Short mmCIF file of C-alpha atoms and ligand atoms in Angstrom, two decimals:
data_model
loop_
_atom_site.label_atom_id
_atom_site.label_comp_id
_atom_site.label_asym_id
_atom_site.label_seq_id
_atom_site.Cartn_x
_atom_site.Cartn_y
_atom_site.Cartn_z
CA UNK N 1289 -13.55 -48.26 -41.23
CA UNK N 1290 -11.35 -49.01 -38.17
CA UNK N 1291 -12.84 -48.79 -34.70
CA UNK N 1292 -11.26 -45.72 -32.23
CA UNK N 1293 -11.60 -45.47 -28.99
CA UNK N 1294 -12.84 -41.75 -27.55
CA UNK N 1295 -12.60 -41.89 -23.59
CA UNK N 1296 -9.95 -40.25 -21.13
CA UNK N 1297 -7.23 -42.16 -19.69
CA UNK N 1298 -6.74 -39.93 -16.83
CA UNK N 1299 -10.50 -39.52 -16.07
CA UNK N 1300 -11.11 -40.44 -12.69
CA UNK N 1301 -14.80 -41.88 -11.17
CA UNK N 1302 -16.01 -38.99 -9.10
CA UNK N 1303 -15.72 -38.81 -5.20
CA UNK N 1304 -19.33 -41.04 -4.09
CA UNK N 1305 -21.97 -38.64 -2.90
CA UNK N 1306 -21.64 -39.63 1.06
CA UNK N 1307 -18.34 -38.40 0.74
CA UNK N 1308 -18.90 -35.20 -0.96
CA UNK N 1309 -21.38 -34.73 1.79
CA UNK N 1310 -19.17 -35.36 5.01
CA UNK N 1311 -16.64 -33.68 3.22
CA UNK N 1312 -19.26 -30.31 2.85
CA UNK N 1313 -20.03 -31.21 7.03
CA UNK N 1314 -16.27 -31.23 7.77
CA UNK N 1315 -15.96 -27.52 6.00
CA UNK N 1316 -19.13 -26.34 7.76
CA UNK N 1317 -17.52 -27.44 11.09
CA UNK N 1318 -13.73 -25.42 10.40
CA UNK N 1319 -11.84 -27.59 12.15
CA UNK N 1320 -9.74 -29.36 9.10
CA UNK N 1321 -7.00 -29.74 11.33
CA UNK N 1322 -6.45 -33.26 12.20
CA UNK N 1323 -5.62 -32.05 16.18
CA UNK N 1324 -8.58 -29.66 15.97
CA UNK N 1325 -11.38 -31.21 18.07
CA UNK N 1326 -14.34 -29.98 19.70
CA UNK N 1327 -14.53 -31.59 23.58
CA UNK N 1328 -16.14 -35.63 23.09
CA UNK N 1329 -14.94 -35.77 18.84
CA UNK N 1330 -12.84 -38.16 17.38
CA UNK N 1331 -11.18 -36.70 14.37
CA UNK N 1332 -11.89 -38.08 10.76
CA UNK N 1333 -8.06 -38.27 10.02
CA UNK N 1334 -7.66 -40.78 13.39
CA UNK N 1335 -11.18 -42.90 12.29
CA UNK N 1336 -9.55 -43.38 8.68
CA UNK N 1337 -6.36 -44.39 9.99
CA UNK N 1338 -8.14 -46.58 12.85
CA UNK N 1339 -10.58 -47.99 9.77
CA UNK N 1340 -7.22 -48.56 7.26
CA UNK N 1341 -5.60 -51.13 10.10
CA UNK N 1342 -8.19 -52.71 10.57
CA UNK N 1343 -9.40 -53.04 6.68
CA UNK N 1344 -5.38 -54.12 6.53
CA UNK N 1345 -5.31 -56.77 9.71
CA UNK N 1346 -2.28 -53.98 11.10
CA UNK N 1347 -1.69 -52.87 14.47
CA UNK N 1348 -0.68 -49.29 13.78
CA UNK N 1349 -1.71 -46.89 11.04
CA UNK N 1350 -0.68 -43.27 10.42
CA UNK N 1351 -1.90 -40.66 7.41
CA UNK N 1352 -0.06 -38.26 6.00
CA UNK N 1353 0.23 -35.88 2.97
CA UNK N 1354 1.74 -38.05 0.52
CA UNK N 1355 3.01 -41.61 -1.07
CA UNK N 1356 6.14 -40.20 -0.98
CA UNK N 1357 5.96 -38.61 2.78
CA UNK N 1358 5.41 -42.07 4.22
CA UNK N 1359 8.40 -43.50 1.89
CA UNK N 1360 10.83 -40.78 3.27
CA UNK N 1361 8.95 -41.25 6.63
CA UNK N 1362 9.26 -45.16 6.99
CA UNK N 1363 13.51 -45.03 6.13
CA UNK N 1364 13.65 -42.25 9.13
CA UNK N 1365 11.85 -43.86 11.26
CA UNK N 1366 13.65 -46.61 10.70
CA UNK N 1367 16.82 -44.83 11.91
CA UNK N 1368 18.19 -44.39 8.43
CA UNK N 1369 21.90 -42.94 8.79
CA UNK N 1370 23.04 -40.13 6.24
CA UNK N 1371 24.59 -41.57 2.75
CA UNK N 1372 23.56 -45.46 4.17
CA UNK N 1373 22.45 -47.51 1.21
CA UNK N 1374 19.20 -48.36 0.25
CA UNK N 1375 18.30 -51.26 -1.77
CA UNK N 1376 15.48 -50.75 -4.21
CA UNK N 1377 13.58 -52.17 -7.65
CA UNK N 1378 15.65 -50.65 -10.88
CA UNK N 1379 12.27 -50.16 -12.26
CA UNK N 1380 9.51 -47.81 -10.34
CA UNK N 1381 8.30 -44.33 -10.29
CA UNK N 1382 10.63 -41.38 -9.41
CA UNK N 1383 9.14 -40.58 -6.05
CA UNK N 1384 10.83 -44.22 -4.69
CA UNK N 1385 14.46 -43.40 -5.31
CA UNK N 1386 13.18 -39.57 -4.68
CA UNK N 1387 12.06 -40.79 -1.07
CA UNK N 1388 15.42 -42.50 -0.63
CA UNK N 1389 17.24 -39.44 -1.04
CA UNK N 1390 14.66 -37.54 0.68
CA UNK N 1391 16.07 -40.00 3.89
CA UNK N 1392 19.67 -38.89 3.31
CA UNK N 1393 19.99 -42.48 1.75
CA UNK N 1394 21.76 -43.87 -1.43
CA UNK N 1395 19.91 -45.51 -3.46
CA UNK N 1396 21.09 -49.07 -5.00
CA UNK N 1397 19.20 -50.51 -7.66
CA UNK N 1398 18.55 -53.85 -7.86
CA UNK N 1399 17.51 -55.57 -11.47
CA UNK N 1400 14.14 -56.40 -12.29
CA UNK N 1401 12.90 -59.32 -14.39
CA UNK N 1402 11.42 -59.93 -17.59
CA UNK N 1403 8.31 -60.66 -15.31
CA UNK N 1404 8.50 -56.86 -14.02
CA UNK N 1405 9.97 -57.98 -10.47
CA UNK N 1406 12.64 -57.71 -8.24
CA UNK N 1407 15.70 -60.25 -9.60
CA UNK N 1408 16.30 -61.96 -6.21
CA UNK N 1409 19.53 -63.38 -7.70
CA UNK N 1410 20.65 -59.54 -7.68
CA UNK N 1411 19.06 -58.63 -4.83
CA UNK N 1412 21.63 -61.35 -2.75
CA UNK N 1413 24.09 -60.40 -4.52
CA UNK N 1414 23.67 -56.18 -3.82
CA UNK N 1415 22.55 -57.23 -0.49
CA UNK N 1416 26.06 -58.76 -0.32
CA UNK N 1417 28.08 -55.84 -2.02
CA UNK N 1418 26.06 -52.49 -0.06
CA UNK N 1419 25.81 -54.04 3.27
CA UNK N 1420 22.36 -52.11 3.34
CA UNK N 1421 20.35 -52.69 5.97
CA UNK N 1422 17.18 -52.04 4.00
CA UNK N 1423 15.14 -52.84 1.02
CA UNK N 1424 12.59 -50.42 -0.20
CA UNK N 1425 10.64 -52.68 -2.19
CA UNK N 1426 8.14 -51.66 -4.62
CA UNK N 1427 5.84 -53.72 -6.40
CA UNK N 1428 6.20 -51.74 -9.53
CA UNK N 1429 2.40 -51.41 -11.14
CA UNK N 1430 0.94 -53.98 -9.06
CA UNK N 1431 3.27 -57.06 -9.82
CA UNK N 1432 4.51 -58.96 -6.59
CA UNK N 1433 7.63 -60.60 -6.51
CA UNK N 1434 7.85 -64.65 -4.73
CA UNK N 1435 6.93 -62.15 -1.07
CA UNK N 1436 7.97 -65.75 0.45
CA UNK N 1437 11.29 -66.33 -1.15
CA UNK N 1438 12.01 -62.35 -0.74
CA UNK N 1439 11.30 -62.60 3.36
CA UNK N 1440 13.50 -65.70 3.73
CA UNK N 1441 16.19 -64.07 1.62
CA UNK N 1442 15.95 -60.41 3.47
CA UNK N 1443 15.26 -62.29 6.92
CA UNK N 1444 18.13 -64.58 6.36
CA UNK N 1445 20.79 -61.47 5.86
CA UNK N 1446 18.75 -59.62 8.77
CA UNK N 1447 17.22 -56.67 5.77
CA UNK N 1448 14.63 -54.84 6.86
CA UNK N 1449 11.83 -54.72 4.17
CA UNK N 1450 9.79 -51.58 3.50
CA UNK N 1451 6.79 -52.20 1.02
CA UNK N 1452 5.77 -49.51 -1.37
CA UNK N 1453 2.63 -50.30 -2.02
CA UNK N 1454 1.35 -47.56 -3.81
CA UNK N 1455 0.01 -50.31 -6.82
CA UNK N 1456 -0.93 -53.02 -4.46
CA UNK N 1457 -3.47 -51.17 -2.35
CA UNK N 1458 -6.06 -54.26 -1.81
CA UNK N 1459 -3.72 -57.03 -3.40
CA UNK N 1460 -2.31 -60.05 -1.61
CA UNK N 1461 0.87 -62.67 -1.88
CA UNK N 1462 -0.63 -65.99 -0.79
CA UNK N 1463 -3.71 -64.78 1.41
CA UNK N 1464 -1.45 -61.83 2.72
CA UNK N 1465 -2.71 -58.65 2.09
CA UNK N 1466 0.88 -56.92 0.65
CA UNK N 1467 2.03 -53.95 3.07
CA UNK N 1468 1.95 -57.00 6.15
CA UNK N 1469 4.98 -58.43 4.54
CA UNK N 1470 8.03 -56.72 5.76
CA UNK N 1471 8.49 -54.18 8.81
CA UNK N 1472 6.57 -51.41 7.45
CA UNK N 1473 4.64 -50.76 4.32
CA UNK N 1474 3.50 -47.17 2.46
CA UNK N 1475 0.36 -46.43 0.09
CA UNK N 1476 -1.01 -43.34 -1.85
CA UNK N 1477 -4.52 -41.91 -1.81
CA UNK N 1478 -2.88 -39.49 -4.80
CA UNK N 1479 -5.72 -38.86 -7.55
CA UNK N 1480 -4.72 -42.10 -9.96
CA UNK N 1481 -3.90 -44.47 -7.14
CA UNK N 1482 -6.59 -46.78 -5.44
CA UNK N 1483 -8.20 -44.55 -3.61
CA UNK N 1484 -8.51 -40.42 -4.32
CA UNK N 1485 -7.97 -37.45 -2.34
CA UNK N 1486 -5.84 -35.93 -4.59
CA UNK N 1487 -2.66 -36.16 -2.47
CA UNK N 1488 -2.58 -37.96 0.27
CA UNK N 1489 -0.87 -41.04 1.93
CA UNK N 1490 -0.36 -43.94 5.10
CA UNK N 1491 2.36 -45.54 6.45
CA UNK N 1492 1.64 -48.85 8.39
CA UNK N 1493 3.33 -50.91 10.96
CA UNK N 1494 3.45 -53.71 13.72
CA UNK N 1495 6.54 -52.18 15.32
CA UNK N 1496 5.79 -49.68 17.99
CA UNK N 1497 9.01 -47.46 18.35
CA UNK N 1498 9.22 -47.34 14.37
CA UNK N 1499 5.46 -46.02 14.41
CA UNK N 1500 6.40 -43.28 17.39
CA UNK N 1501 8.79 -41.91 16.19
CA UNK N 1502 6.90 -41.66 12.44
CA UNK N 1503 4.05 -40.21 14.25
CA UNK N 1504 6.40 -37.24 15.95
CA UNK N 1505 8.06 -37.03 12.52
CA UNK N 1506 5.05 -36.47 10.77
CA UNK N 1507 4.16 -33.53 13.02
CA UNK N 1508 2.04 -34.35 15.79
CA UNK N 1509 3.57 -32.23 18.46
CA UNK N 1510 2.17 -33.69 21.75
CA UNK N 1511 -1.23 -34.62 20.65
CA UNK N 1512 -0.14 -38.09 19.76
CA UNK N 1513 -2.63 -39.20 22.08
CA UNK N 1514 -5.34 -37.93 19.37
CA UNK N 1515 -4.78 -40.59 17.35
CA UNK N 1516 -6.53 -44.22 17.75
CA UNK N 1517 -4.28 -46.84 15.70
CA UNK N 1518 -0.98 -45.59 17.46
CA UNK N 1519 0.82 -47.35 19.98
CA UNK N 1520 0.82 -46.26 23.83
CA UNK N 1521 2.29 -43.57 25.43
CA UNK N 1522 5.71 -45.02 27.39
CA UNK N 1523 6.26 -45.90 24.23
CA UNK N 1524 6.31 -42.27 22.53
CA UNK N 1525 7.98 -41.16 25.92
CA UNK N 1526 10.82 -43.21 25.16
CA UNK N 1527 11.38 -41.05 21.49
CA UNK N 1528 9.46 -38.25 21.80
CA UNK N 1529 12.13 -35.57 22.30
CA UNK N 1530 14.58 -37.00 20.56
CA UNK N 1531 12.83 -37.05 17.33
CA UNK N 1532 12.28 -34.19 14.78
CA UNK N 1533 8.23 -32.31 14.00
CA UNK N 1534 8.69 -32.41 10.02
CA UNK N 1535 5.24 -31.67 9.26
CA UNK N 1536 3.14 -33.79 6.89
CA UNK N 1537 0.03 -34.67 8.36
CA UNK N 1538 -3.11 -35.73 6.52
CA UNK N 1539 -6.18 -33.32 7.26
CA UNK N 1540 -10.09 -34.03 8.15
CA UNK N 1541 -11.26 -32.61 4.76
CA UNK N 1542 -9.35 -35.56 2.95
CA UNK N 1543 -9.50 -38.09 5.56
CA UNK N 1544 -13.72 -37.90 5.25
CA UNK N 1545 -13.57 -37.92 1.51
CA UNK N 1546 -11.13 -41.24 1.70
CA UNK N 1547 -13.12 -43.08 4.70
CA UNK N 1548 -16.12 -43.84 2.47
CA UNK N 1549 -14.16 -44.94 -0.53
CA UNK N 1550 -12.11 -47.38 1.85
CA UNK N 1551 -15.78 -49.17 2.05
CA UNK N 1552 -15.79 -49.69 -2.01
CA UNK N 1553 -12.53 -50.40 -1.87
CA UNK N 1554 -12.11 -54.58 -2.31
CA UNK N 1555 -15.46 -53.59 -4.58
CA UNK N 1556 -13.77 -51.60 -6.72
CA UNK N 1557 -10.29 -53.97 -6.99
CA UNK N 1558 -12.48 -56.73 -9.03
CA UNK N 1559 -13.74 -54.06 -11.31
CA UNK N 1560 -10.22 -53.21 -11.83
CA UNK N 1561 -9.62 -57.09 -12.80
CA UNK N 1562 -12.51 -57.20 -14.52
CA UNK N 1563 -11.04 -54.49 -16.77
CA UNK N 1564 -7.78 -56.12 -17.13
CA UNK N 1565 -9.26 -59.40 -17.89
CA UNK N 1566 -10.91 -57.79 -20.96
CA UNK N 1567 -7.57 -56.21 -22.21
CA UNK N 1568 -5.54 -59.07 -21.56
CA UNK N 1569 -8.29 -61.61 -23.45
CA UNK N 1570 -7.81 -59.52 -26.38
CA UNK N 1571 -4.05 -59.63 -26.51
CA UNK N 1572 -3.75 -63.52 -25.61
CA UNK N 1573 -1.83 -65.18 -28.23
CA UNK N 1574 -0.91 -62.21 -30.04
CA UNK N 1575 2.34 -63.30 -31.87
CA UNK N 1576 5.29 -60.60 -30.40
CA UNK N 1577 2.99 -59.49 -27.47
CA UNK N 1578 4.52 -61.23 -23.85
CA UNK N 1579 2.46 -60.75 -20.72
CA UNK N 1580 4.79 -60.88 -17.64
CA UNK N 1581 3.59 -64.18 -15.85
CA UNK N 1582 1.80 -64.27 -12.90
CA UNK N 1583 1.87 -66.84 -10.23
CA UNK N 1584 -1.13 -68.43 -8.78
CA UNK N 1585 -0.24 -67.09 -5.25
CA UNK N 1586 -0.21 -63.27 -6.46
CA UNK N 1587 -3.32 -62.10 -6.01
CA UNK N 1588 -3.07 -58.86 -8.19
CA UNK N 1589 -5.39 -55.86 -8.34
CA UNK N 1590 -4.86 -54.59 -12.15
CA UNK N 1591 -5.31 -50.90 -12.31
CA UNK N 1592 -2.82 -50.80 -15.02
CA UNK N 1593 -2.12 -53.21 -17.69
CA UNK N 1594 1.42 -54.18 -19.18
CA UNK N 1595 2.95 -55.88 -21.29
CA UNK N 1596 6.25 -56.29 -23.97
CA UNK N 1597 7.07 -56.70 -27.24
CA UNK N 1598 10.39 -57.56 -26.84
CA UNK N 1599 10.56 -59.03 -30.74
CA UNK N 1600 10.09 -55.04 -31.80
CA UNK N 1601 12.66 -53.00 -33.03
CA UNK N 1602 12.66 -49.19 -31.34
CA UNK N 1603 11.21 -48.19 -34.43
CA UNK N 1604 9.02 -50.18 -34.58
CA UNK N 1605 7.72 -49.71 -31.20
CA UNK N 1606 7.51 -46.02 -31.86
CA UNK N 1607 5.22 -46.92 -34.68
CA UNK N 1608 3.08 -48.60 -33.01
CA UNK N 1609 2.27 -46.56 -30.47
CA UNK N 1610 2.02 -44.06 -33.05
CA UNK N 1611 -0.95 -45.94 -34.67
CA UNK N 1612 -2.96 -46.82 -31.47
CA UNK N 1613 -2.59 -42.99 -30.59
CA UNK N 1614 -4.25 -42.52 -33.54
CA UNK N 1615 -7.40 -44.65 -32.84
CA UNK N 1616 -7.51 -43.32 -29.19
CA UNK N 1617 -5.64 -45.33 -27.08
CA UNK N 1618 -3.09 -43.79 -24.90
CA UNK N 1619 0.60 -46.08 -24.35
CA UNK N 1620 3.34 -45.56 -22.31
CA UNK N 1621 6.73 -47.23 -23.44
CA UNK N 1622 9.70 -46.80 -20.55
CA UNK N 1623 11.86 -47.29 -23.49
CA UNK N 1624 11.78 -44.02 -25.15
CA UNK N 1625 14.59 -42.17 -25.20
CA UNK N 1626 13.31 -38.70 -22.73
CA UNK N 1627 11.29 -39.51 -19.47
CA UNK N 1628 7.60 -38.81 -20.42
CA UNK N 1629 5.20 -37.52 -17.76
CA UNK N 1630 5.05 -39.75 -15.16
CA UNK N 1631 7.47 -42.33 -16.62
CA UNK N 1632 11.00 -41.96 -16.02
CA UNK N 1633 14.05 -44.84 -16.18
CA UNK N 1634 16.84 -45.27 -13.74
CA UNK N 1635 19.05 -43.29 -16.13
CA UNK N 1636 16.79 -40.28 -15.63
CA UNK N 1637 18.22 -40.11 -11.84
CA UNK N 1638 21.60 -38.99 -11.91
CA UNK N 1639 21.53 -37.66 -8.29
CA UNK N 1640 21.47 -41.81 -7.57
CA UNK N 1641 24.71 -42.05 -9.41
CA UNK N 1642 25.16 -44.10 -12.97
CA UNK N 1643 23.89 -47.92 -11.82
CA UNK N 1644 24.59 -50.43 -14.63
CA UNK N 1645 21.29 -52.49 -15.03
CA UNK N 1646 21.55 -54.29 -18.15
CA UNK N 1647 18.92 -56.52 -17.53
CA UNK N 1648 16.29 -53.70 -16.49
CA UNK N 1649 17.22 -51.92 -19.51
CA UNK N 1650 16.68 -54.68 -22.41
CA UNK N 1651 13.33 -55.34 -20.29
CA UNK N 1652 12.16 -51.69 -20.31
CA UNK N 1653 13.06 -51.13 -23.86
CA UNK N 1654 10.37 -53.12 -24.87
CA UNK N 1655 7.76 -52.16 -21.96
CA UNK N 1656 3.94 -51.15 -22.54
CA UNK N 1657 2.24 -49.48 -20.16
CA UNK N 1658 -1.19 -48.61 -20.11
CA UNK N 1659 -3.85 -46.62 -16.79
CA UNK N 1660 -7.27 -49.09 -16.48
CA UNK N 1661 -9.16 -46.08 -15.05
CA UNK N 1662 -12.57 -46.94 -13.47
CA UNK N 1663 -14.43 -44.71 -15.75
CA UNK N 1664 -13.80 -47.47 -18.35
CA UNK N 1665 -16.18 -50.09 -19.30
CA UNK N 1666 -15.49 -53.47 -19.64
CA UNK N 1667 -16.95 -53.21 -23.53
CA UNK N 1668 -14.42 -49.74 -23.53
CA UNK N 1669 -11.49 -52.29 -22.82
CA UNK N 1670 -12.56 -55.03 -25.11
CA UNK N 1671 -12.27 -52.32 -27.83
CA UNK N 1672 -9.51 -50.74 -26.24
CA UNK N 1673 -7.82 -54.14 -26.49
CA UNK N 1674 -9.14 -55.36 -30.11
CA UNK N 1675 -7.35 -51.79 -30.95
CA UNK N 1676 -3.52 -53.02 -29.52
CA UNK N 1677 -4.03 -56.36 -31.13
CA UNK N 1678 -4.46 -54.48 -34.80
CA UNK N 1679 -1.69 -52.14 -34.02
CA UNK N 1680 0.52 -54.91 -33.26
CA UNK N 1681 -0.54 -56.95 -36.23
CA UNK N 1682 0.19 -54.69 -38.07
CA UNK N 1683 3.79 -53.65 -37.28
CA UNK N 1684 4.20 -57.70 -37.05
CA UNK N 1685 3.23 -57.81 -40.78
CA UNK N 1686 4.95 -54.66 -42.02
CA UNK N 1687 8.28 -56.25 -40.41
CA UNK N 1688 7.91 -59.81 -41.94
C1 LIG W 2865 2.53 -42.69 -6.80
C2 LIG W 2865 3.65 -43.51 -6.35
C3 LIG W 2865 4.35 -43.20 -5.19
C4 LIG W 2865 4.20 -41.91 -4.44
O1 LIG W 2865 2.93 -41.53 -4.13
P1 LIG W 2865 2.55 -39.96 -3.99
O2 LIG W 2865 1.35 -40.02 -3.12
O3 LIG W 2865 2.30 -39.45 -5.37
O4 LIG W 2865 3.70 -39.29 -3.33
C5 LIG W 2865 5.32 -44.09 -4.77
N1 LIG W 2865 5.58 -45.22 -5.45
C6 LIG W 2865 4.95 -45.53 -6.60
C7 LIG W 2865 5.30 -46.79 -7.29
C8 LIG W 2865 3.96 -44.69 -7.08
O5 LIG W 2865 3.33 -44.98 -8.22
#
């Protein structure tokens, strides 16, 4: 009798009790509103952002509604012009090249390689051909890209780098926590990212005007001075009318269910390894199975797991995730043919225009993806994992 596996793969851990409770205080108190403070309070939202820089090592922090917000946020606060190109990863999630156009941008999409990062060798050469001025970079279900190669490359053609971090929330390249890499960085507190207030989102910076003029953007009338990790006031006098209210601020009620979950946070990212560790041990030397490689200097945080089979026909592929649905376990493929919940290819974006990615394609034709949700046990994965191995072995044998 074959084993099958019987938990969720979008169940969530629930919100820790302190949180549930400050959450239940903030209600009590009606003022949800991140500007609504009795006389001598500091407002949750402006402790969690003051709390997030420092967790980060960053001088200025600002919350706001959404991922995306602080994507579209970041490029107009950056003094994005309408219809100026944006350089991004050919491979991410819909809300990146969604944010771009949310800017008034144009997206341009750069190859990724067989190692699920940003092709550099493109990247120089697209720098080169869009004269952007930007990258949007994302680091596509947690897997960093050579963040010192990158820098030298962007810094040498004078590209501003804008990190979406929305998979790297408590990762590092080379001691570095990623989102202190380029100009500005954005994460996600959305339900299956590292931290969970069901929506929800912060946008980071060292660079003063840049973090102004995202603070007036993201509605904060003239109670800037509310907030704590924000930079001083000549400095939001000097964009302050000039710059557009378009409303997306983050609220008490999530910022006090978020500001005790930012203390399990670096907790929580080696149980997230510890999960992936147990997947991955069970697929090592699997014959048609390749794991992207990982350099010593990326210090990952594995909330997901994937991995390719690139020796698989489509068929093939289609069967096999067609037999380790039926014992349980739950695969995404960013080859199939329709986008499928929340996986979507380049193609599916026709608002960006046709790109021809070649490379990106023959790599996500053959791409597994899989959620490593905290509600998982490490014995879950190691069955989860002896599961894949079977499937594959299978398919491998049928074929030869
Ligand atoms: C989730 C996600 C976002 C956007 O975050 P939201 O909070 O859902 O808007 C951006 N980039 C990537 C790679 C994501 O996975």
């Amino acid at each position: 009798m074959s084993e099958t596996f019987t938990g969720s793969f979008t169940q969530q851990e629930p919100i820790p009790d302190d949180a549930i409770a400050r959450a239940v205080e903030v209600m009590g108190s009606g003022r949800l509103h991140r500007y609504n403070t009795a006389p001598g309070e500091t407002a949750e939202t402006a402790l969690l952002e003051q709390e997030f820089a420092a967790w980060l090592g960053v001088t200025y922090c600002l919350a706001v509604t959404s991922g995306g917000y602080a994507l579209t946020t970041s490029l107009r606060a950056f003094g994005l012009k309408p219809g100026e190109p944006v350089l991004t990863n050919g491979y991410t999630l819909a809300p990146v090249p969604g944010a771009i156009a949310g800017a008034s941008g144009r997206p341009v999409l750069v190859e990724v390689t067989e190692d699920h990062v940003i092709d550099l060798h493109d990247l120089k050469a697209k720098i080169a051909s869009s004269g952007a001025r930007v990258l949007m970079l994302s680091h596509m279900r947690g897997h960093i890209v050579d963040m010192d190669a990158l820098m030298e490359l962007c810094d040498g053609a004078s590209v501003a780098v804008i990190e979406d971090c929305a998979h790297t929330m408590g990762a590092a390249w080379n001691g570095v926590k990623s989102g202190r890499h380029g100009l500005a960085a954005c994460y996600s507190t959305q339900t299956y990212k590292h931290m969970n207030s069901g929506e929800g989102g912060f946008l980071v910076s060292a660079d003063a005007e840049l973090m102004a003029r995202a603070t007036i953007l993201s509605g904060s009338y003239m109670l800037y001075g509310r907030h704590i990790a924000s930079p001083p006031e000549e400095v939001f006098r000097k964009v302050r009318l000039k710059t557009p209210n378009c409303s997306g601020r983050m609220d008490n009620l999530r910022a006090a269910i978020l500001r005790p979950q930012l203390k399990l946070l670096d907790d929580n990212c080696k149980r997230w390894n510890e999960r992936y560790h147990a997947v991955a041990h069970e697929l090592a030397n699997v014959p048609g199975v390749r794991f992207p490689h990982r350099p010593d200097k990326e210090q990952f945080v594995a909330s997901s797991i994937q991995f390719n089979l690139p020796g698989f026909s489509k068929q093939q592929i289609s069967d096999f995730l067609k037999a380790a649905m039926a014992r349980g376990v739950e695969l995404k493929w960013f080859g199939a043919e329709e986008p499928v919940a929340f996986t979507s290819r380049h193609d599916s974006w026709t608002y960006a225009g046709r790109q021809d990615l070649p490379q990106t394609d023959k790599v996500l034709s053959t791409l597994i993806d899989m959620r490593l949700p905290l509600t998982f046990t490490v014995d879950d994965c190691k069955l989860i994992g002896r599961i894949i191995r079977e499937c594959a072995m299978t398919i491998n044998a049928g074929a030869a």
